[in-house]
Tab-separated table of C-alpha atoms in Angstrom:
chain	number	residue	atom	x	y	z
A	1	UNK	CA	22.923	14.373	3.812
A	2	UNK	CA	22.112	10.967	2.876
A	3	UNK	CA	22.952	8.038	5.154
A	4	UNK	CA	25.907	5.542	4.555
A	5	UNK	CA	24.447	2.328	4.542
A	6	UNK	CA	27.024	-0.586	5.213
A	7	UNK	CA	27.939	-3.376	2.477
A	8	UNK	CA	26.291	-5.959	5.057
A	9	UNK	CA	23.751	-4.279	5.448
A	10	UNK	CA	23.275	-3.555	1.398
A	11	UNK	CA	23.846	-7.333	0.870
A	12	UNK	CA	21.133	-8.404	3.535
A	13	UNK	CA	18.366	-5.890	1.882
A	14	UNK	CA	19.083	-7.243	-1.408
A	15	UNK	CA	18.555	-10.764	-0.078
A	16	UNK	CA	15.590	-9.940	2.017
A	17	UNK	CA	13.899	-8.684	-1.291
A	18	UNK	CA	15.174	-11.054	-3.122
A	19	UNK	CA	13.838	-14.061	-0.848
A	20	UNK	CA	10.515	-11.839	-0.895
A	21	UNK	CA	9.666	-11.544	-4.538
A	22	UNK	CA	10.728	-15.310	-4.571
A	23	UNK	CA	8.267	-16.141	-2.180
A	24	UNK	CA	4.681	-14.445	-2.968
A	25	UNK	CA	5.442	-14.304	-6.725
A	26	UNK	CA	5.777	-18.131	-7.378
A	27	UNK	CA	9.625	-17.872	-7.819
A	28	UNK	CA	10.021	-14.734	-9.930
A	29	UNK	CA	13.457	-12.998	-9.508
A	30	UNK	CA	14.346	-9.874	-8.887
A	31	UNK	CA	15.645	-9.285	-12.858
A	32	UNK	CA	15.361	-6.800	-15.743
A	33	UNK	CA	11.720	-7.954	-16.747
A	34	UNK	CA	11.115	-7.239	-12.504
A	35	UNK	CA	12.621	-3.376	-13.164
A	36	UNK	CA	10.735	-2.883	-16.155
A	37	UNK	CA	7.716	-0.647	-16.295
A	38	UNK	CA	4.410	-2.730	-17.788
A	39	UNK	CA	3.451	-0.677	-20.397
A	40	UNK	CA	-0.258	0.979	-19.715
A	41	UNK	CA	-0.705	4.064	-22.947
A	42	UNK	CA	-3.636	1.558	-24.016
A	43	UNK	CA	-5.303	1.878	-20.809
A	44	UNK	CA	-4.251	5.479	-20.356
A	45	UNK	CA	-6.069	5.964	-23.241
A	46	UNK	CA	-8.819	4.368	-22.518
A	47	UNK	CA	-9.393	5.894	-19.377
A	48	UNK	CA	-9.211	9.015	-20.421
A	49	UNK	CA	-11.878	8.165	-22.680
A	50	UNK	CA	-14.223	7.182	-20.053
A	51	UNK	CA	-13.128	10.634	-17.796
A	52	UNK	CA	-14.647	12.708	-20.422
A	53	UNK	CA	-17.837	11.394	-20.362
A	54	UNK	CA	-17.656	12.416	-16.248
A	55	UNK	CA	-17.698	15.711	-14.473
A	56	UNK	CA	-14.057	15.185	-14.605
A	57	UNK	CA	-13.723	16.058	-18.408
A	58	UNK	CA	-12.841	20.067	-17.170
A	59	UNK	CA	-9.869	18.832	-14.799
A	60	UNK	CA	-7.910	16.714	-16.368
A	61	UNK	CA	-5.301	19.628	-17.351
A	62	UNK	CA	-5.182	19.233	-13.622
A	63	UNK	CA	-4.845	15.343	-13.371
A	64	UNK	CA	-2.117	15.604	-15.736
A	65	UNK	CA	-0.425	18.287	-13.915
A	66	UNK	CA	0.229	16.428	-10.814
A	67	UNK	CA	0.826	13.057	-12.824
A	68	UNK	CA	-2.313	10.944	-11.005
A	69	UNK	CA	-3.529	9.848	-14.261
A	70	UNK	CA	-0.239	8.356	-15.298
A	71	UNK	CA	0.176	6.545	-11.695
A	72	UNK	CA	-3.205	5.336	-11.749
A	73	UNK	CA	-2.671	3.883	-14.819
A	74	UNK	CA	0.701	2.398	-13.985
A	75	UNK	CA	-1.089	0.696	-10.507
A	76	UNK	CA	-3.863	-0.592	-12.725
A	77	UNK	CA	-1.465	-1.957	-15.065
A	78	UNK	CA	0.026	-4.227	-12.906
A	79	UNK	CA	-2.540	-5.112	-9.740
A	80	UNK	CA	-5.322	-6.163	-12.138
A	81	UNK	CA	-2.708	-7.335	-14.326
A	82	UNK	CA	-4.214	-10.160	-16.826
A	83	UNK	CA	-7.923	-8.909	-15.620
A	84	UNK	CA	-9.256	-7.577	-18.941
A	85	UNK	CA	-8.657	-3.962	-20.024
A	86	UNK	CA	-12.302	-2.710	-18.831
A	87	UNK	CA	-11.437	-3.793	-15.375
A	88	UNK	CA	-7.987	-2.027	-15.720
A	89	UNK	CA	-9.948	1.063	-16.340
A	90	UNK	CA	-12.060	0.424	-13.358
A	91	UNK	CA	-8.974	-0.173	-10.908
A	92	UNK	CA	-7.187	3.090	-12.266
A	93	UNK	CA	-10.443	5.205	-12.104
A	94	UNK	CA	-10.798	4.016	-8.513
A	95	UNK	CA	-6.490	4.574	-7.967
A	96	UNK	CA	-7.123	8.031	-8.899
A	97	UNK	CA	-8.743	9.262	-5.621
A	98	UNK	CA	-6.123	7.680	-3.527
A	99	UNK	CA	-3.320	9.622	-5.708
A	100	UNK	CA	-5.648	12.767	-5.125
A	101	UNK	CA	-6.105	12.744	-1.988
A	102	UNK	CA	-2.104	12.813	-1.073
A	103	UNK	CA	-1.125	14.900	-3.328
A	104	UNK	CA	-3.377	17.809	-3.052
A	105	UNK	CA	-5.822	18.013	0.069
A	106	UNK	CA	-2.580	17.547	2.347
A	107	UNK	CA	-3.034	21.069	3.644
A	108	UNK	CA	-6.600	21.080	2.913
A	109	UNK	CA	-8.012	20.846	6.333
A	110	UNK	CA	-11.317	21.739	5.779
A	111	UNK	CA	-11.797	19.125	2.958
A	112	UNK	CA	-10.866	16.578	5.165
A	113	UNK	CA	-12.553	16.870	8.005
A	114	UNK	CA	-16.039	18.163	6.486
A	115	UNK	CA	-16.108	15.882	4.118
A	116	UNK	CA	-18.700	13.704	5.426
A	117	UNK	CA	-21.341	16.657	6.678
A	118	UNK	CA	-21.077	17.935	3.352
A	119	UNK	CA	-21.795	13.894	1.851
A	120	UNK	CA	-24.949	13.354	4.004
A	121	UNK	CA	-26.116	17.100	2.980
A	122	UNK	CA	-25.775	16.788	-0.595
A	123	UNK	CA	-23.509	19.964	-0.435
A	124	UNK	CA	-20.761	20.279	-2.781
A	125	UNK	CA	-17.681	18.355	-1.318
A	126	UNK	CA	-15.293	21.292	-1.541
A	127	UNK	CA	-12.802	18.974	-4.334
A	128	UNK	CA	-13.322	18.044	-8.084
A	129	UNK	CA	-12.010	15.034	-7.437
A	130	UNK	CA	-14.286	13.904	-4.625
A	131	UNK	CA	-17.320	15.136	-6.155
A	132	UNK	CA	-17.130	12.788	-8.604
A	133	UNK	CA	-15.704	9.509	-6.597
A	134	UNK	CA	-18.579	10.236	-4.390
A	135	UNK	CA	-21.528	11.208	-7.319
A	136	UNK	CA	-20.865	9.374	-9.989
A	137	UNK	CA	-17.750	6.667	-8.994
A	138	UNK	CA	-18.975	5.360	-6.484
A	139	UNK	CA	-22.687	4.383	-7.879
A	140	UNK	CA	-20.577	2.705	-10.893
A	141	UNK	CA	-19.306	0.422	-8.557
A	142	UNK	CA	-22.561	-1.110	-8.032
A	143	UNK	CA	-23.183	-2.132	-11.935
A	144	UNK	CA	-19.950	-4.222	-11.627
A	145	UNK	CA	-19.873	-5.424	-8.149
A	146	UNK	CA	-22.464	-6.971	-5.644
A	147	UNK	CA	-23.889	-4.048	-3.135
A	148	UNK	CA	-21.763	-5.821	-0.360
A	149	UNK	CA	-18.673	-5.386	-2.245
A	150	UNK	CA	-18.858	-2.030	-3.423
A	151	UNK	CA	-19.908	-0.481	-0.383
A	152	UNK	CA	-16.821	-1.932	1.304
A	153	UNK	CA	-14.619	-0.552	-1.606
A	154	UNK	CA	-16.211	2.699	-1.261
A	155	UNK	CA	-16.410	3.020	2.803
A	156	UNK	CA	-12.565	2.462	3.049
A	157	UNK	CA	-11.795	4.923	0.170
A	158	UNK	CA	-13.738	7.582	2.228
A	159	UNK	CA	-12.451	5.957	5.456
A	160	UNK	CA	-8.124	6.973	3.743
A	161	UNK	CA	-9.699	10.213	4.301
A	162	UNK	CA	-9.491	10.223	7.640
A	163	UNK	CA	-6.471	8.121	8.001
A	164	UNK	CA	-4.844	10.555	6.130
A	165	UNK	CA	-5.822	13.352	8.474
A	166	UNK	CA	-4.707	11.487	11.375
A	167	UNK	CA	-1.051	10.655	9.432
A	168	UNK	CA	-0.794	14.462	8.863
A	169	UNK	CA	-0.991	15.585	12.471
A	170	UNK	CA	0.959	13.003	14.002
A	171	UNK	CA	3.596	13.274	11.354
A	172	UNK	CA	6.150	14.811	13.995
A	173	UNK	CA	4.089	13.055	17.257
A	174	UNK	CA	6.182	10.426	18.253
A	175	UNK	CA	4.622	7.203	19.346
A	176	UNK	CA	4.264	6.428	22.701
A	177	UNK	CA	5.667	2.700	24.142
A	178	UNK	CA	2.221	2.231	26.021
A	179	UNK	CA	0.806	2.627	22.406
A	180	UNK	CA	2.215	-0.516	20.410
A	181	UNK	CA	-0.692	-1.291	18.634
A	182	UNK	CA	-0.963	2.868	17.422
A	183	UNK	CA	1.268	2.058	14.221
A	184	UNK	CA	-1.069	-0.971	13.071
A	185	UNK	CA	-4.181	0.548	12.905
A	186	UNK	CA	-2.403	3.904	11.397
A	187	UNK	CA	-1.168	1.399	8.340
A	188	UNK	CA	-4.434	0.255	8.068
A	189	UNK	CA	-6.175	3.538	7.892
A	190	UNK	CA	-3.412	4.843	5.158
A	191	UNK	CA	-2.650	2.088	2.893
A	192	UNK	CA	-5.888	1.856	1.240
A	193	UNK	CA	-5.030	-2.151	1.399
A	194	UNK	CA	-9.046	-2.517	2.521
A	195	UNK	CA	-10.173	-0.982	-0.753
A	196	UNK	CA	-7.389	-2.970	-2.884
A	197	UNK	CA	-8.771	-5.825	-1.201
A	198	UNK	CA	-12.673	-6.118	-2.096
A	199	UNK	CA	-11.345	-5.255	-5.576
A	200	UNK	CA	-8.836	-7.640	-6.355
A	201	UNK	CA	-10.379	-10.509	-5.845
A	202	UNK	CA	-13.844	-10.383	-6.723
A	203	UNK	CA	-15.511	-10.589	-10.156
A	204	UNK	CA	-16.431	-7.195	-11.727
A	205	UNK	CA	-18.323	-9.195	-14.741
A	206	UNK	CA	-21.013	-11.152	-12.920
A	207	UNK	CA	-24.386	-9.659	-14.042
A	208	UNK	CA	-26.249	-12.582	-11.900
A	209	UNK	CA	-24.442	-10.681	-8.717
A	210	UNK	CA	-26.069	-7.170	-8.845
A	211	UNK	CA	-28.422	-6.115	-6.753
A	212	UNK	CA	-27.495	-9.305	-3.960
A	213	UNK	CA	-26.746	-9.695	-0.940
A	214	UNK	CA	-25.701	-13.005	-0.945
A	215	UNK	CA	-23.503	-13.443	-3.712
A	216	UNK	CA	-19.783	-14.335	-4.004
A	217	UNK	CA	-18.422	-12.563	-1.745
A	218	UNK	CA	-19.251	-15.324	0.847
A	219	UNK	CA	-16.554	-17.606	-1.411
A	220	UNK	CA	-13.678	-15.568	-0.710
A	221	UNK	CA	-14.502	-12.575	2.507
A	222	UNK	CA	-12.155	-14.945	4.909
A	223	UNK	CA	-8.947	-14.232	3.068
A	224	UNK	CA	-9.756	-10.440	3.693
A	225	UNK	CA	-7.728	-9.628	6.289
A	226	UNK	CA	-4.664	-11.462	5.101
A	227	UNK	CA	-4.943	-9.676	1.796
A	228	UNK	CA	-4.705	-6.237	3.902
A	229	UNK	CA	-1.773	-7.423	5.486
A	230	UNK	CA	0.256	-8.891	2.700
A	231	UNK	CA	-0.440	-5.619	0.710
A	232	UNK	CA	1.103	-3.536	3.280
A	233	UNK	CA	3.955	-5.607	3.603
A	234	UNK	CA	4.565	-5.489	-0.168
A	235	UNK	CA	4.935	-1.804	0.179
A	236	UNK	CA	6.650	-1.812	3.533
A	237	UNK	CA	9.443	-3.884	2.255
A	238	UNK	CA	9.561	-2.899	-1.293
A	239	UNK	CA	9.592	0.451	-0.348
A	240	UNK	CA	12.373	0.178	2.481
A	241	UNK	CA	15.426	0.393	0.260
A	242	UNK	CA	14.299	3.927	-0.894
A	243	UNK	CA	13.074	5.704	2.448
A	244	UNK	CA	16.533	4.186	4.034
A	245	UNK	CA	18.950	5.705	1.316
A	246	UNK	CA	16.984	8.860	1.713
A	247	UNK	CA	17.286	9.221	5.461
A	248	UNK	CA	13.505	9.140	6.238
A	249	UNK	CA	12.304	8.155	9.259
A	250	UNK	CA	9.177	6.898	10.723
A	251	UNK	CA	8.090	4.694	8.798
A	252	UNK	CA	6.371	1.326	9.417
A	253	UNK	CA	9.774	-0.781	9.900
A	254	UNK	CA	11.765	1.861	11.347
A	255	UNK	CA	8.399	1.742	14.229
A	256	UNK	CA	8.529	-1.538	14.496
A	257	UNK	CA	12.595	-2.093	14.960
A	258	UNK	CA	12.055	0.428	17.650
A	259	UNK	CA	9.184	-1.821	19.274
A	260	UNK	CA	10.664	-4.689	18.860
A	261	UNK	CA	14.392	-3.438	19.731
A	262	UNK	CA	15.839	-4.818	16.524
A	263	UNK	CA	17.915	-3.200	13.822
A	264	UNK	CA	15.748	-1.846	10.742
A	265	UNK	CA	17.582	-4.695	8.628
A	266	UNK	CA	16.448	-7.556	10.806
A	267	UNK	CA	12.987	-5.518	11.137
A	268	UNK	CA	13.211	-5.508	7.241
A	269	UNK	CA	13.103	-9.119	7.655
A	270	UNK	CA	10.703	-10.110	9.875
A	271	UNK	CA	8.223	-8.144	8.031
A	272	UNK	CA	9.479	-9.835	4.858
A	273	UNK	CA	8.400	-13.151	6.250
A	274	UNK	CA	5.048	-12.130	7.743
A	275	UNK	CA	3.976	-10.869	4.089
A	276	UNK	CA	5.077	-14.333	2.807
A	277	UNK	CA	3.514	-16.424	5.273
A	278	UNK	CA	0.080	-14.004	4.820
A	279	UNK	CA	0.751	-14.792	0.887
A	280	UNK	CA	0.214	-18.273	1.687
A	281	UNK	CA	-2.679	-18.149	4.086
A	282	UNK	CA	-4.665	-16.597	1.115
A	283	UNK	CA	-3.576	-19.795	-1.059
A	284	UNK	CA	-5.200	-21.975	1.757
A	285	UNK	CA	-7.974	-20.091	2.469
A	286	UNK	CA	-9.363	-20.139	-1.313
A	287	UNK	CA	-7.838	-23.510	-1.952
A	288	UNK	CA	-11.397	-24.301	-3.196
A	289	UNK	CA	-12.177	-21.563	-4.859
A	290	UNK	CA	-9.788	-21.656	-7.725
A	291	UNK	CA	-11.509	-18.526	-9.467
A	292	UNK	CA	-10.697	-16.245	-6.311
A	293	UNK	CA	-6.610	-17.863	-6.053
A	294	UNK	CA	-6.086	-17.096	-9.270
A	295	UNK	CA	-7.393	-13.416	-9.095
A	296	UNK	CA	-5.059	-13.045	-5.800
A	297	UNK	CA	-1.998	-14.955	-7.213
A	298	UNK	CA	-2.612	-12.714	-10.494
A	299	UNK	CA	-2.480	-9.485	-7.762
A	300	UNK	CA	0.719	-10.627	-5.999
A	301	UNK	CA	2.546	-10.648	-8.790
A	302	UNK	CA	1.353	-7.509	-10.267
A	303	UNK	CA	1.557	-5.238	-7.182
A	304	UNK	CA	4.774	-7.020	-6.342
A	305	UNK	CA	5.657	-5.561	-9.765
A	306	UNK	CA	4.727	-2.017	-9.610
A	307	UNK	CA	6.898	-1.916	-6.310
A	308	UNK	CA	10.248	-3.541	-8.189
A	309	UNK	CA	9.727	-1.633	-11.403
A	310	UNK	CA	8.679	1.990	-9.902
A	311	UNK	CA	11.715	4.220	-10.043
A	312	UNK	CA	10.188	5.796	-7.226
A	313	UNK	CA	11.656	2.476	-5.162
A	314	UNK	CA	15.351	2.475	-6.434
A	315	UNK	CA	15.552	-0.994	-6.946
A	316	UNK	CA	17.485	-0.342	-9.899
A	317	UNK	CA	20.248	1.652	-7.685
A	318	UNK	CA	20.408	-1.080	-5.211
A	319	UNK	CA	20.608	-4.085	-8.076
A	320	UNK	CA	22.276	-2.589	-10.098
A	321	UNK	CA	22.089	-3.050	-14.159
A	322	UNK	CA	21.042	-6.569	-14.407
A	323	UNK	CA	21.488	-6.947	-17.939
């Protein structure tokens, strides 16, 4: 049975959210455009396209079965939103693995945990899907981004792998109070932030960078970190409405109310305001390099997008019809 949440409590989520968005989108409300779904069939199509030329052109039946193509295509629509169509394609080719990888090796044990032995041995890799992130994805990556860069994206797709492992076993573990950093470094591990990272801001078009090692990565490698933490608190508070209404627990602000012996609301809150104030650390950090700003203030809008628009987050339900 699903909770009863109180009208206080309602009208403080919708405020949190709303004071959010506000704040790592430039001002943008929470309105219709902000629950509408960007429109992607021209990349779908396109990336389908590009699949068939890949090992990938038997499974897509399969792709389309469990939707992963369509989400991809919605995340690329709006993260690299205003990046060119063949980097869309890129970002939602890349998207697909971390769709995969929840959706189907959840009970796939041995996947998971050989997945590595079988990498360095050249061995098949037990999973369509990984076969060809691993074979043919992965040395893409290196035609549109300095060596560097793509080894980073790749290393913390592979790195979700285990992450994911360890999310699966401790799912009904609970978290011990001389462990208060164990919930951090989980998020890390799971949100694939450290991949979205590398990606969104650097240039996928610079010939002059393949093949160095000194390239442009140097311009913009400081804001890192605070680009991994403002995408997980896009999804952690975004996400919040929907996991509360639905009376799931564990999650990253229920942990952290618990921690911190705070209600999830005021938890809600104070994670709110640590994504905005990493939003604007980014801004300083690449306050000279006006290139590398705009590709992050072009991905805070965009995956602050998917998160309002997804039906999956029942923004809709909470704001009701804003027309």
């Amino acid at each position: 049975m699903a909770p009863i949440i109180s009208e206080a409590d309602l009208a403080s989520i919708r405020e949190t959210l709303s004071l959010f968005v506000s704040g790592v989108t430039g001002g943008s409300k929470i309105d219709e455009d902000a629950l509408t779904v960007t429109n992607f069939e021209e990349l779908r199509a396109r990336v389908v396209s590009e699949l068939e030329s890949t090992s990938l052109r038997d499974h897509m039946d399969f792709l389309n079965s469990k939707n992963q193509l369509n989400l991809a295509c919605h995340v690329a629509a709006d993260f690299a939103y205003g990046r060119g169509l063949d980097y869309q394609v890129l970002y939602a080719m890349v998207t697909i693995f971390f769709f995969h990888v929840e959706d189907v090796l959840e009970h796939n044990t041995d996947v998971l945990q050989n997945f590595l032995l079988r990498l360095a041995r050249g061995e098949c890799l037990g999973d369509p899907v990984l076969n060809w992130f691993a074979r043919e994805l992965g040395p893409l990556l290196r035609k549109h981004f300095e060596p560097l860069v793509a080894n980073m994206i790749t290393v913390a797709c592979f790195d979700f792998l285990n992450g994911f492992g360890i999310e699966t076993i401790m799912r009904d573990v609970p978290v011990s109070p001389q462990a208060p950093q164990f919930p951090e470094w989980l998020r890390f591990k799971t949100g694939l932030s450290p991949m979205y990272a590398p990606l969104t801001l650097a240039r996928h078009s610079d010939v002059s960078l393949v093949n160095k090692t000194d390239g442009s990565l140097v311009k913009y490698v400081q804001a890192i970190p605070d680009v991994i933490i403002f995408t997980n608190v896009v999804n952690d508070v975004i996400s919040f409405y929907k996991e509360l209404a639905a009376g799931e627990k564990g999650n990253y602000i229920d942990q952290r109310a618990d921690r911190e012996g705070v209600s999830v609301v005021t938890a809600l809150r104070i994670n709110a305001e640590e994504g905005i104030a990493a939003y604007r650390r980014v801004l300083v950090i690449l306050a000279n390099e006006p290139e590398y700003r705009a590709n992050f203030e072009a991905y805070a809008r965009g995956i602050t997008h998917f998160h309002t628009s997804s039906r999956r987050y029942r923004l809709r339900d909470l704001f009701g019809d804003l027309e």
